[in-house]
CSV table of C-alpha atoms in Angstrom, one decimal:
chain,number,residue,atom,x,y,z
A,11,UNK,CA,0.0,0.0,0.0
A,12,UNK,CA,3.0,2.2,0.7
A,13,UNK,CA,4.4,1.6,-2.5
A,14,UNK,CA,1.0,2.4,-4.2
A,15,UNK,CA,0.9,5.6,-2.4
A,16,UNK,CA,4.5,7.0,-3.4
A,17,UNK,CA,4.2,5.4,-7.0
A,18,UNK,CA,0.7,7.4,-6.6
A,19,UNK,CA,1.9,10.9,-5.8
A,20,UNK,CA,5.2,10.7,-8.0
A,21,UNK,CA,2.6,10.2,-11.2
A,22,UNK,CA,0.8,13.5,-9.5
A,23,UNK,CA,4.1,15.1,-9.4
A,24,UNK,CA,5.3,14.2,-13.1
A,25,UNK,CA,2.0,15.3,-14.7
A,26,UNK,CA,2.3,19.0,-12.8
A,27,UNK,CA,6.1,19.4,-13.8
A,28,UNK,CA,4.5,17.8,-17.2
A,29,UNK,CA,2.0,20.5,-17.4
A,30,UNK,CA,4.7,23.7,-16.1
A,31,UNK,CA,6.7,22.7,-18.7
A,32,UNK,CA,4.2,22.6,-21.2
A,33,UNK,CA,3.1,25.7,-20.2
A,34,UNK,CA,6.5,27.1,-19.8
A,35,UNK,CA,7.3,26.4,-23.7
A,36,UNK,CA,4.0,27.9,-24.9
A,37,UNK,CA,4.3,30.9,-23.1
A,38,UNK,CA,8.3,31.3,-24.4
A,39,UNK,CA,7.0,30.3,-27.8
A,40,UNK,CA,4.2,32.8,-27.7
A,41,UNK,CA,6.7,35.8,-26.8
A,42,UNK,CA,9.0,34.9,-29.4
A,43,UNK,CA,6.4,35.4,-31.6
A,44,UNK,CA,5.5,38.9,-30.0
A,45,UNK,CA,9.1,39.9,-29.8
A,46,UNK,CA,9.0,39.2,-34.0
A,47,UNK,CA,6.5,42.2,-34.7
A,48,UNK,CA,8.9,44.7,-35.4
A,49,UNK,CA,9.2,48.1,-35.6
A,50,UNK,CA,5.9,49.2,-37.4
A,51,UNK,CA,5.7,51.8,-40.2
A,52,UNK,CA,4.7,55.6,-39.8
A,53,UNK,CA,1.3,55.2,-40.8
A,54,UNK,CA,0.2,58.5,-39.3
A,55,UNK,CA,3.0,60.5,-38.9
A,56,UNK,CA,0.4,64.2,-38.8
A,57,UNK,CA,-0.7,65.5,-35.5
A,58,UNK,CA,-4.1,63.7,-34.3
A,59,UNK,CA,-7.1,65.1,-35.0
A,60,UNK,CA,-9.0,65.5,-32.0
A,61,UNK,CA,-11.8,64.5,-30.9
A,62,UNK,CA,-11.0,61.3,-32.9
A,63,UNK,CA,-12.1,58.2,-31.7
A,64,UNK,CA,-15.7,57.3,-33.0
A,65,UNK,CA,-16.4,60.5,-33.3
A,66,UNK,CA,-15.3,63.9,-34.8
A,67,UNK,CA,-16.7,67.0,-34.1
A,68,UNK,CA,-19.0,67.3,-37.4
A,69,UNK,CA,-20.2,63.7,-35.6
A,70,UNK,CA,-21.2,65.2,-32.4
A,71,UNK,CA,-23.0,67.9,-34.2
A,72,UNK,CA,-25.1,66.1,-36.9
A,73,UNK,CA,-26.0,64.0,-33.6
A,74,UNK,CA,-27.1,67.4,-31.6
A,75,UNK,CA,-28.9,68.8,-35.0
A,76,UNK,CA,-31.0,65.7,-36.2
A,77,UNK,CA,-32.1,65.8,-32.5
A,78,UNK,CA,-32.5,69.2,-32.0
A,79,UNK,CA,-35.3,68.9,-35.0
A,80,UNK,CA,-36.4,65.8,-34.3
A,81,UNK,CA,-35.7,64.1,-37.5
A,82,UNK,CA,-35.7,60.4,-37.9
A,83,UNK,CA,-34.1,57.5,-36.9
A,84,UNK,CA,-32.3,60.0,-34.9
A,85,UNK,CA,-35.0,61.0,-32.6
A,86,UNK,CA,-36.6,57.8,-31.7
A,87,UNK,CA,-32.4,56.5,-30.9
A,88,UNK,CA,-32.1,59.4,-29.1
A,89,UNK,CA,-35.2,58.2,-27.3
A,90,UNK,CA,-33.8,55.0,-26.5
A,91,UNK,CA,-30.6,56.5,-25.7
A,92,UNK,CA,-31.5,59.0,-23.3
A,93,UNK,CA,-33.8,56.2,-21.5
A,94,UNK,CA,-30.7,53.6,-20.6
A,95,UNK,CA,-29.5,53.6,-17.2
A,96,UNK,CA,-25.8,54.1,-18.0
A,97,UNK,CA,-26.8,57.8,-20.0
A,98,UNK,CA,-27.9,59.7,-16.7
A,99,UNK,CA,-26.8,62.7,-15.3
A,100,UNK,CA,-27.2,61.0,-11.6
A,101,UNK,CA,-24.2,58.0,-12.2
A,102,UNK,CA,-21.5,57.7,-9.6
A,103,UNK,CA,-18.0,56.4,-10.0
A,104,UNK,CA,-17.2,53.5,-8.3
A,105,UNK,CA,-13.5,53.9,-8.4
A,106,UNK,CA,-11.3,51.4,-6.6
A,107,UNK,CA,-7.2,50.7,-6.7
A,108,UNK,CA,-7.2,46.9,-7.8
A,109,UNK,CA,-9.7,45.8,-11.2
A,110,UNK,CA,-9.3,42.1,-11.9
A,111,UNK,CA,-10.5,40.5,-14.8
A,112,UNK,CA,-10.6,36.2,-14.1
A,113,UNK,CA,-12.7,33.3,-15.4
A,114,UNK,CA,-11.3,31.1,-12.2
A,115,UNK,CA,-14.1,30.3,-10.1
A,116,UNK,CA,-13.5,32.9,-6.9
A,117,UNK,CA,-11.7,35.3,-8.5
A,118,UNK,CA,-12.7,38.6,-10.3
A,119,UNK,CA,-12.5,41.9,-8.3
A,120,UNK,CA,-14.2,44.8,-9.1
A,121,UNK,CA,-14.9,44.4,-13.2
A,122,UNK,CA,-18.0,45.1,-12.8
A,123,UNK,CA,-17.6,48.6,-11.5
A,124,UNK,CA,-15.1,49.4,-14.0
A,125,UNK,CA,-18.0,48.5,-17.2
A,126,UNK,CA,-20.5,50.3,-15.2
A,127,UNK,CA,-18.2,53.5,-15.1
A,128,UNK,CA,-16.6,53.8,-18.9
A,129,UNK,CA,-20.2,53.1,-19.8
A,130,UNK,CA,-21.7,56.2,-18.2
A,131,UNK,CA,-18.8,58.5,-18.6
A,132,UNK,CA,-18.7,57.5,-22.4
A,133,UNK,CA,-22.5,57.9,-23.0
A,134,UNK,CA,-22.7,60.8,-20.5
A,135,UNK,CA,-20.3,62.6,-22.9
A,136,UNK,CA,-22.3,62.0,-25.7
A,137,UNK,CA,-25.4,63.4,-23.6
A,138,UNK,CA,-23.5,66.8,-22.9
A,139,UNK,CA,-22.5,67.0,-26.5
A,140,UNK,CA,-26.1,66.5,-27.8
A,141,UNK,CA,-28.7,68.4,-24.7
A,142,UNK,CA,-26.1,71.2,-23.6
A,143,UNK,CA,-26.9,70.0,-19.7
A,144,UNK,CA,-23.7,70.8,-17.9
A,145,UNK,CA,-25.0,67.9,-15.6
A,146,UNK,CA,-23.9,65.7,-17.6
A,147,UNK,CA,-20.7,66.7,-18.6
A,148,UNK,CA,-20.0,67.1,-14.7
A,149,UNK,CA,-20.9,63.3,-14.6
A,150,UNK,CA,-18.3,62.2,-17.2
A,151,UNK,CA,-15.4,63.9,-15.6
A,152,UNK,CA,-16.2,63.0,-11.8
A,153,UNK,CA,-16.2,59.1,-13.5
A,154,UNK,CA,-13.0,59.6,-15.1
A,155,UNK,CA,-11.2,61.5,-12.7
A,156,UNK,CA,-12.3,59.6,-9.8
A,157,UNK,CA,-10.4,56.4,-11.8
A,158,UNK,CA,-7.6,58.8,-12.6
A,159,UNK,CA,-6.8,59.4,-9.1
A,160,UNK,CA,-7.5,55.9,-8.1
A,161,UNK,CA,-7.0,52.7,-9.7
A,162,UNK,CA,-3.5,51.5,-10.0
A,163,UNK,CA,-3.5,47.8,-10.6
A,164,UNK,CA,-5.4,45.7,-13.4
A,165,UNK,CA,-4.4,41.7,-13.5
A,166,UNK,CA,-6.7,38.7,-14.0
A,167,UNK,CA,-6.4,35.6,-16.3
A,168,UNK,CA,-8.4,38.3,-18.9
A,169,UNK,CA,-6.9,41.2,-18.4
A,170,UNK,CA,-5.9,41.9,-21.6
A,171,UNK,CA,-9.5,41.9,-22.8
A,172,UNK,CA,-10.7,43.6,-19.3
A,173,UNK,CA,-8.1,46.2,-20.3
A,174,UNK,CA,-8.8,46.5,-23.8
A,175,UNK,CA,-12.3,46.8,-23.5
A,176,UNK,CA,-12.7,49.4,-21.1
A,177,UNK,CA,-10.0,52.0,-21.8
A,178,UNK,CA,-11.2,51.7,-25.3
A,179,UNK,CA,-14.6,53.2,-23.9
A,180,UNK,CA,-12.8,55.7,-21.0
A,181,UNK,CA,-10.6,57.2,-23.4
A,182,UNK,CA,-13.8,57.9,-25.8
A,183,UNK,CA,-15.1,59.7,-23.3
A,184,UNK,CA,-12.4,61.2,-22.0
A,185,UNK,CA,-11.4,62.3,-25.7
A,186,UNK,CA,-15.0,64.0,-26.3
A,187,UNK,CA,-14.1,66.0,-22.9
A,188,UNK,CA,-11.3,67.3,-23.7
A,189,UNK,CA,-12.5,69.0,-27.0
A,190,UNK,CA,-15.8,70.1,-25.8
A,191,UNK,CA,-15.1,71.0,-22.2
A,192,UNK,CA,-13.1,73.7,-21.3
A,193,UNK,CA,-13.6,73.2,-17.5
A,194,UNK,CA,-12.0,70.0,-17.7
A,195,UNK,CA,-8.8,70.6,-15.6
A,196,UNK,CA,-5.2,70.2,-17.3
A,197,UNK,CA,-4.0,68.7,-14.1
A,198,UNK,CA,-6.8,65.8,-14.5
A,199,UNK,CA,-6.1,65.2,-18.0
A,200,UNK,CA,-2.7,64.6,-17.1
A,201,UNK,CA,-3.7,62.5,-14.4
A,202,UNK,CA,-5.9,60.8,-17.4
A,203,UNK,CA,-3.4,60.3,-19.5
A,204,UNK,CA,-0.8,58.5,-16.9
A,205,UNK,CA,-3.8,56.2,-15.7
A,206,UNK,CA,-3.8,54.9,-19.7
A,207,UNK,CA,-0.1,54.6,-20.1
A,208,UNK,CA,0.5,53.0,-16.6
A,209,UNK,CA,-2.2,50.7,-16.1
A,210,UNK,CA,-4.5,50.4,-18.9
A,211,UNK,CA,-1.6,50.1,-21.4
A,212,UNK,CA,0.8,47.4,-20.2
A,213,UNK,CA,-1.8,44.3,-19.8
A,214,UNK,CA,-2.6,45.0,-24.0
A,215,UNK,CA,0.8,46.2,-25.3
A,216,UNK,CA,1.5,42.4,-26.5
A,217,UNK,CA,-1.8,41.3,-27.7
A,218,UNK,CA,-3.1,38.0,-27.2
A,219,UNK,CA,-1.8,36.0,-29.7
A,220,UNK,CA,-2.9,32.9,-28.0
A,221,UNK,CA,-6.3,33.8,-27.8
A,222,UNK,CA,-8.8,33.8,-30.2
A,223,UNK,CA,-9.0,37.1,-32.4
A,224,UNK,CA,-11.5,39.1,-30.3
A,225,UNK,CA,-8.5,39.1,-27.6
A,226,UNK,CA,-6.2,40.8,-30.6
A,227,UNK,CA,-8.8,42.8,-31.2
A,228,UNK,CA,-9.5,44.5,-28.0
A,229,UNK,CA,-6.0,45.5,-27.5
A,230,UNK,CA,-6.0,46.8,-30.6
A,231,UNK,CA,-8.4,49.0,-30.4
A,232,UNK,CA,-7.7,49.9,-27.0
A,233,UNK,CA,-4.4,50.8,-27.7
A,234,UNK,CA,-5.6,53.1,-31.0
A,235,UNK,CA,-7.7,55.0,-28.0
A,236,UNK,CA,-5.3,55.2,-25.7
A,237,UNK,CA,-2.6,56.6,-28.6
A,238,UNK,CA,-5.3,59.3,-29.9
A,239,UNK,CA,-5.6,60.4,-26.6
A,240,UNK,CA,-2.5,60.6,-25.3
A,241,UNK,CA,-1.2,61.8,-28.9
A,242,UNK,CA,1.3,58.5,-28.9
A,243,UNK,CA,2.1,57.9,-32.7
A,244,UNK,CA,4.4,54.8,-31.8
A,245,UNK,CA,1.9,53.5,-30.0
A,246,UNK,CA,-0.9,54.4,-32.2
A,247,UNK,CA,1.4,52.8,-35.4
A,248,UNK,CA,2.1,49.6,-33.5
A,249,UNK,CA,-1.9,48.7,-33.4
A,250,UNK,CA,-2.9,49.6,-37.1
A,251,UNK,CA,0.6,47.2,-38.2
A,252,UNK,CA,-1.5,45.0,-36.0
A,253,UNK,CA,-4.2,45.3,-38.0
A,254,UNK,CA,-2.9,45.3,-41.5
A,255,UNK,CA,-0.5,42.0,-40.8
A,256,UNK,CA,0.2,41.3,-37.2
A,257,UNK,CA,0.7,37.7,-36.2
A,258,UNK,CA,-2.4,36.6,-34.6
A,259,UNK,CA,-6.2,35.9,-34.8
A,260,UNK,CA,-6.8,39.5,-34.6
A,261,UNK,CA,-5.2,41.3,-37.8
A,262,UNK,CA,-7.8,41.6,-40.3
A,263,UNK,CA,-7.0,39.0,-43.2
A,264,UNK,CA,-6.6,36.1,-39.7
A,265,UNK,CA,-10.0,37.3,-38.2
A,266,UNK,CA,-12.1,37.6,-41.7
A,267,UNK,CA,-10.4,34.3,-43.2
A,268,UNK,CA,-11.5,34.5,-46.8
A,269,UNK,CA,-13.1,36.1,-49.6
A,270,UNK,CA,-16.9,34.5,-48.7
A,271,UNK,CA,-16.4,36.6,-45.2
A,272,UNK,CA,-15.7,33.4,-42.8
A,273,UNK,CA,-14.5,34.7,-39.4
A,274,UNK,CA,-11.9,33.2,-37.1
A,275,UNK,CA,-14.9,32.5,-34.6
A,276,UNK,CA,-17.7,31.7,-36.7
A,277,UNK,CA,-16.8,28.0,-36.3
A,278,UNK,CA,-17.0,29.3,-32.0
A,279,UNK,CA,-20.3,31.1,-31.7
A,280,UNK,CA,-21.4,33.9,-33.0
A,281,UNK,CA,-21.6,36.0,-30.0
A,282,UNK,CA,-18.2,36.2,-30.4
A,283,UNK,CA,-17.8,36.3,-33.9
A,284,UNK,CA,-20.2,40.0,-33.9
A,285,UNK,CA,-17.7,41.0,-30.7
A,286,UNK,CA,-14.7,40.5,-33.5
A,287,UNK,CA,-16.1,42.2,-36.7
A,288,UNK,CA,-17.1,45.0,-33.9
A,289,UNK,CA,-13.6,45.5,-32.7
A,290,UNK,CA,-12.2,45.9,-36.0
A,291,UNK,CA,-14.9,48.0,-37.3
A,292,UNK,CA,-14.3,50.4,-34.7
A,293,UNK,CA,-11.0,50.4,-35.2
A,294,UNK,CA,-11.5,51.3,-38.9
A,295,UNK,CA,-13.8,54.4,-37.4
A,296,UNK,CA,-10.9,55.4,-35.6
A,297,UNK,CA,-8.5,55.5,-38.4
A,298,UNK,CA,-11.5,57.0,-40.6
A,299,UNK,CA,-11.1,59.9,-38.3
A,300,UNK,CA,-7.5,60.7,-38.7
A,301,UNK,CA,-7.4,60.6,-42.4
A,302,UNK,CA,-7.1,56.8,-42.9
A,303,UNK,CA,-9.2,54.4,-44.9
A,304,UNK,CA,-8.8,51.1,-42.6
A,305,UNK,CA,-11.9,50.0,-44.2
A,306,UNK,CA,-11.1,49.4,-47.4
A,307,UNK,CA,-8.0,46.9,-47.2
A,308,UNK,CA,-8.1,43.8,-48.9
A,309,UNK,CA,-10.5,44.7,-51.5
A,310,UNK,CA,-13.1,45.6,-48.3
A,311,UNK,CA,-12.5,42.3,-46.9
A,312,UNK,CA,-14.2,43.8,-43.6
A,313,UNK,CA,-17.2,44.2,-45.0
A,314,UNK,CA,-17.1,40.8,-46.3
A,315,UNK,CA,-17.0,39.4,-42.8
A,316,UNK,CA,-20.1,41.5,-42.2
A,317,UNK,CA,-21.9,40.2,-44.9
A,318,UNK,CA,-20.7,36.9,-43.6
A,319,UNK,CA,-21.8,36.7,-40.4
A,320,UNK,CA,-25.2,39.2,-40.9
A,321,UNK,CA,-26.5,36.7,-43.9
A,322,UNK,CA,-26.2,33.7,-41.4
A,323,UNK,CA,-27.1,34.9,-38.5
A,324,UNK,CA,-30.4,36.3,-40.1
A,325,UNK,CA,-31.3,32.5,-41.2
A,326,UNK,CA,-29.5,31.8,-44.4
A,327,UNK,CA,-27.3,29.5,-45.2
A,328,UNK,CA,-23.5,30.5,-45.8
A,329,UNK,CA,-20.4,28.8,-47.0
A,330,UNK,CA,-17.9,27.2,-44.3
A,331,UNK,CA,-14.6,25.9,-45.3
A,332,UNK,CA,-13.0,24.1,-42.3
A,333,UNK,CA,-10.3,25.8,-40.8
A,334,UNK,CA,-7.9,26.3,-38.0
A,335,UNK,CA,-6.8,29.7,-36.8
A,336,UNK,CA,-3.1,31.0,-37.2
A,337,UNK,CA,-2.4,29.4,-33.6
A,338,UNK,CA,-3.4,25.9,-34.1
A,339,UNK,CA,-5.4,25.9,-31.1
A,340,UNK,CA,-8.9,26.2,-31.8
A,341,UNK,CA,-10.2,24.2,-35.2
A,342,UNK,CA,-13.8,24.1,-36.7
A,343,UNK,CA,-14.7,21.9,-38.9
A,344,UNK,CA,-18.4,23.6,-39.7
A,345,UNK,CA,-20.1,26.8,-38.4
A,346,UNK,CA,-21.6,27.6,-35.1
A,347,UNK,CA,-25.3,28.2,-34.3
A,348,UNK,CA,-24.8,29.3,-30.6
A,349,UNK,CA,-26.3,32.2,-30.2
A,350,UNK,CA,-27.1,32.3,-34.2
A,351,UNK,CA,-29.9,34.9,-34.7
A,352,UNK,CA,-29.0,37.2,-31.8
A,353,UNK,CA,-28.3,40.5,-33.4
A,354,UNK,CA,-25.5,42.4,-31.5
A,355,UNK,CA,-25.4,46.2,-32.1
A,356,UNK,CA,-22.6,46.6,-34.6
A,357,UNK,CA,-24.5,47.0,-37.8
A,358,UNK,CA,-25.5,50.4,-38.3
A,359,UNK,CA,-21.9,52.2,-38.7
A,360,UNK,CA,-20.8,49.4,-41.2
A,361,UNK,CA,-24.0,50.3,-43.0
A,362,UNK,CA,-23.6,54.0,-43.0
A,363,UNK,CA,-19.8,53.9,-43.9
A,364,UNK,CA,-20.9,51.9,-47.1
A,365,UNK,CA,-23.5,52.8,-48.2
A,366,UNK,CA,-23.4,56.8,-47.6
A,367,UNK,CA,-19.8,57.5,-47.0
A,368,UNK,CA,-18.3,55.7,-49.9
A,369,UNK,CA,-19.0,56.1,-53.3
A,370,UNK,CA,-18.9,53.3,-56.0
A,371,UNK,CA,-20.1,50.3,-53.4
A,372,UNK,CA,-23.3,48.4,-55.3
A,373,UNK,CA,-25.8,48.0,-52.8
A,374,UNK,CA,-26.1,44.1,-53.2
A,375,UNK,CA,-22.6,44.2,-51.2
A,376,UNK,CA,-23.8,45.1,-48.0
A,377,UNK,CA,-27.7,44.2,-48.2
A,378,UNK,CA,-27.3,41.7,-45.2
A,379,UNK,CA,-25.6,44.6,-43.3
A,380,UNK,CA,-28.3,46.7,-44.0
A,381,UNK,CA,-31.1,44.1,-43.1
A,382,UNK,CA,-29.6,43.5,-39.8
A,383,UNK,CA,-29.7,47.5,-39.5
A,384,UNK,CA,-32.9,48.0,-40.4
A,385,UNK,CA,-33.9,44.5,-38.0
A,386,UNK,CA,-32.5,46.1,-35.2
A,387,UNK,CA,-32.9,49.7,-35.6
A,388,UNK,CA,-32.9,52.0,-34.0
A,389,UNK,CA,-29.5,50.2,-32.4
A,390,UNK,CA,-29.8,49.6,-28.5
A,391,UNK,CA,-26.9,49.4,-26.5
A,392,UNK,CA,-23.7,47.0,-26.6
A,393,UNK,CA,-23.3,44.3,-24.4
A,394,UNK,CA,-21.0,45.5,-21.2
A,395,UNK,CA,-18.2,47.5,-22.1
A,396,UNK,CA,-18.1,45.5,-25.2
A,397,UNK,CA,-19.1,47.7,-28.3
A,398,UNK,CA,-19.6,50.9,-28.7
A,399,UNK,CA,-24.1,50.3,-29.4
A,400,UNK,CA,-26.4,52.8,-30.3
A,401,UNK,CA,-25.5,53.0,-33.9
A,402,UNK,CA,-28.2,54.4,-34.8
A,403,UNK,CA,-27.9,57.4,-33.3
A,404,UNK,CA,-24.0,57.7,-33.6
A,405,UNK,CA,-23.7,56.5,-37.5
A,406,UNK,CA,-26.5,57.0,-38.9
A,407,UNK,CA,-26.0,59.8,-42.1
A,408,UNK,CA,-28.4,62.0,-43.7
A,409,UNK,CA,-28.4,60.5,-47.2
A,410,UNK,CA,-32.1,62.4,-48.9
C-alpha cells in the first residue's frame, strides 16, 4: 500500500512538472512570436485630429442637430438613448485601486464597477454634447477622474481583454471632454493620461496571440484609444501594423479568413464572432477619423465578414470551409449556431460607412448589413463595455 501511495503521488508530481513545462514552452513560444512584430511603419506620422475616436466634431454635431429637429431615426435612438441607465446625469464612480478581470471560479475583483463607469462616462459625454446639460458633462469627468486618481493595478487571467475593453470606452469619453469642455482641468487630464499609459496600457501592449481574435482585437483598439488620446504615434502605429499583418487571430486578413467573409470565430459562436467584426470596425472608425481608410484593405475584406456573419445569422445559409486559426489551437470543422440569430449592435456604422460615405459600393454588397440595420434599428446598447451600441444614433447619415 506504501508503494501504491509514493508510485501514486510521484505520477501527480510528473503530470504537474508535465504540465509547467508545457506551459512554460508555450508561453516562451508565444513571446517569441511577439518579440518578432517589429518596428511598425509611420502610418500617421500628422498631428491627431482631436476629438477622434468614433467620433469627430462634425459627428457630435449632426448628432445634436437631427435631434434638436427631431428628424428620424435620430430621434426615436435618441429616445432610446437618453432612457438607458448608463446615460444619466445622476451615475456615480465607483473607483477602486485593484480591477481584476478572471474566469477562475472565486476570483474577479471589481470588473463590474469598472463596465459600469466607462459606460456612463462615455454615453454621458455624448449626452453633454447633444442636450447642452452641464450635468452631464459634470458626470463624465467625476467618472474619469475619480479612476484617474485611483486605480493602480489591473491583472486577471483576462486582463488583456478587461483592459482592452474598457480604456477603449474611458478614453472615448475622456477624448469628447477634452474637446468640448473647457472646464476640464489640465492637471486631470494629465492624471488621465498617466492612468492609460501605466495601467491600462501594459496588460494590452502584447496582444493576445494565444487567444482567439477578439482578444487581438480588443488590445488593438484599446491601444488606438489610448494613442489618440494621449497623442502616442508609436503606440498608435504599432496597433494599425496589427491590424494590417500582425501575427495573430486578430489582424484583419486572420480574423475575416477568406473572400466568402468566414470569421476566425464563426466555427465558435457567433456572440463572439459580432464581438470581432465589432472590434475591427471600430477600429477602422478610428482610423477614418484621422485621415485613414482602414476599411477598405483587402478589396473591403471587412465588409465581407459583415456580410458573412449578418446573412447567417439572419437564417441563411452561408459557406464554411474548415479551418484552424493562425495558432493551431482552436479548429472548426463547420459553423456555429450558438447564439445564431442574436443580433448584436454593430450593424449600423458598417451600413452607413458603405452605403453613404463611400462612393462606388453596389448596394447588393452590404444588403445583409443593412437588413440587420434595419432589423435592429434603432441600435440599442452594446453588451457590457463590449461595443460601442447605439448605432443608430452615432452613425446614422443624412443620405435624402
Amino acid at each position: 500500500m506504501h508503494s501504491l501511495n509514493v508510485c501514486s503521488r510521484l505520477i501527480r508530481h510528473t503530470n504537474w512538472m508535465l504540465t509547467l513545462i508545457v506551459f512554460f514552452l508555450f508561453i516562451v513560444d508565444t513571446y517569441g512570436q511577439v518579440l518578432k512584430l517589429g518596428v511598425p511603419a509611420a502610418y500617421h506620422p500628422k498631428p491627431f485630429t482631436h476629438p477622434g475616436l468614433l467620433h469627430s466634431i462634425s459627428d457630435l454635431q449632426r448628432m445634436k442637430d437631427m435631434v434638436a429637429i427631431g428628424r428620424e431615426p435620430w430621434k426615436s435612438a435618441f429616445e432610446k438613448f437618453k432612457s438607458h441607465p448608463w446615460s444619466s446625469a445622476s451615475c456615480e464612480p465607483h473607483a477602486v485601486q485593484h480591477v481584476e478581470r478572471s474566469l477562475l471560479i472565486g476570483a474577479g475583483k471589481n470588473i463590474g464597477n469598472l463596465e459600469k463607469d466607462v459606460c456612463a462616462a462615455y454615453q454621458n459625454a455624448i449626452m453633454w454634447n447633444i442636450t447642452g446639460d452641464e450635468a452631464h458633462a459634470k458626470t463624465a469627468i467625476k467618472i474619469i477622474n475619480a479612476w484617474s486618481d485611483t486605480f493602480k493595478v489591473f491583472d486577471g487571467t483576462d486582463v488583456e481583454l478587461g483592459a482592452g475593453l474598457n480604456v477603449f470606452k474611458m478614453a472615448s469619453a475622456a477624448e469628447i471632454m477634452r474637446a468640448t469642455y473647457p472646464k476640464w482641468k489640465q492637471d486631470d487630464i494629465e492624471k488621465c493620461k498617466v492612468m492609460f499609459r501605466d495601467v491600462f496600457y501594459p496588460p494590452i501592449q502584447y496582444f493576445a496571440l494565444w487567444a482567439h481574435g477578439n482578444w487581438d482585437l480588443a488590445c488593438m483598439k484599446g491601444m488606438m484609444a489610448i494613442a489618440v488620446f494621449n497623442d502616442d504615434h508609436e503606440m498608435f502605429d504599432r496597433a494599425v501594423d496589427f491590424y494590417y499583418k500582425g501575427p495573430g487571430n486578430g489582424s484583419l486578413l486572420h480574423y475575416v479568413v477568406n473572400e466568402d467573409g468566414q470569421c476566425q470565430e464563426s466555427g465558435r459562436d457567433q456572440p463572439h464572432c459580432m464581438l470581432g467584426i465589432g472590434h475591427l470596425a471600430e477600429m477602422c472608425e478610428i482610423g477614418w477619423n484621422q485621415g485613414m481608410d482602414m476599411y477598405s484593405f483587402a478589396q473591403n475584406r471587412l465588409l465581407k465578414g459583415f456580410e458573412y456573419t449578418a446573412r447567417y445569422n439572419l437564417g441563411e445559409d452561408v459557406p464554411f470551409q474548415p479551418y484552424n486559426d493562425i495558432s493551431g489551437r482552436f479548429p472548426a470543422d463547420k459553423i456555429s449556431i450558438n447564439g445564431r440569430g442574436k443580433l448584436r449592435s454593430i450593424f449600423e456604422q458598417v451600413y452607413n460607412h458603405y452605403a453613404f460615405r463611400v462612393k462606388g459600393i453596389p448596394a447588393d454588397q452590404y444588403r445583409y448589413t443593412k437588413r440587420a440595420a434595419d432589423e435592429l434599428r434603432p441600435e440599442g446598447a452594446g453588451f457590457n463595455a463590449d461595443n460601442a451600441g447605439f448605432g443608430t444614433l452615432f452613425f446614422s447619415l443624412p443620405h435624402l
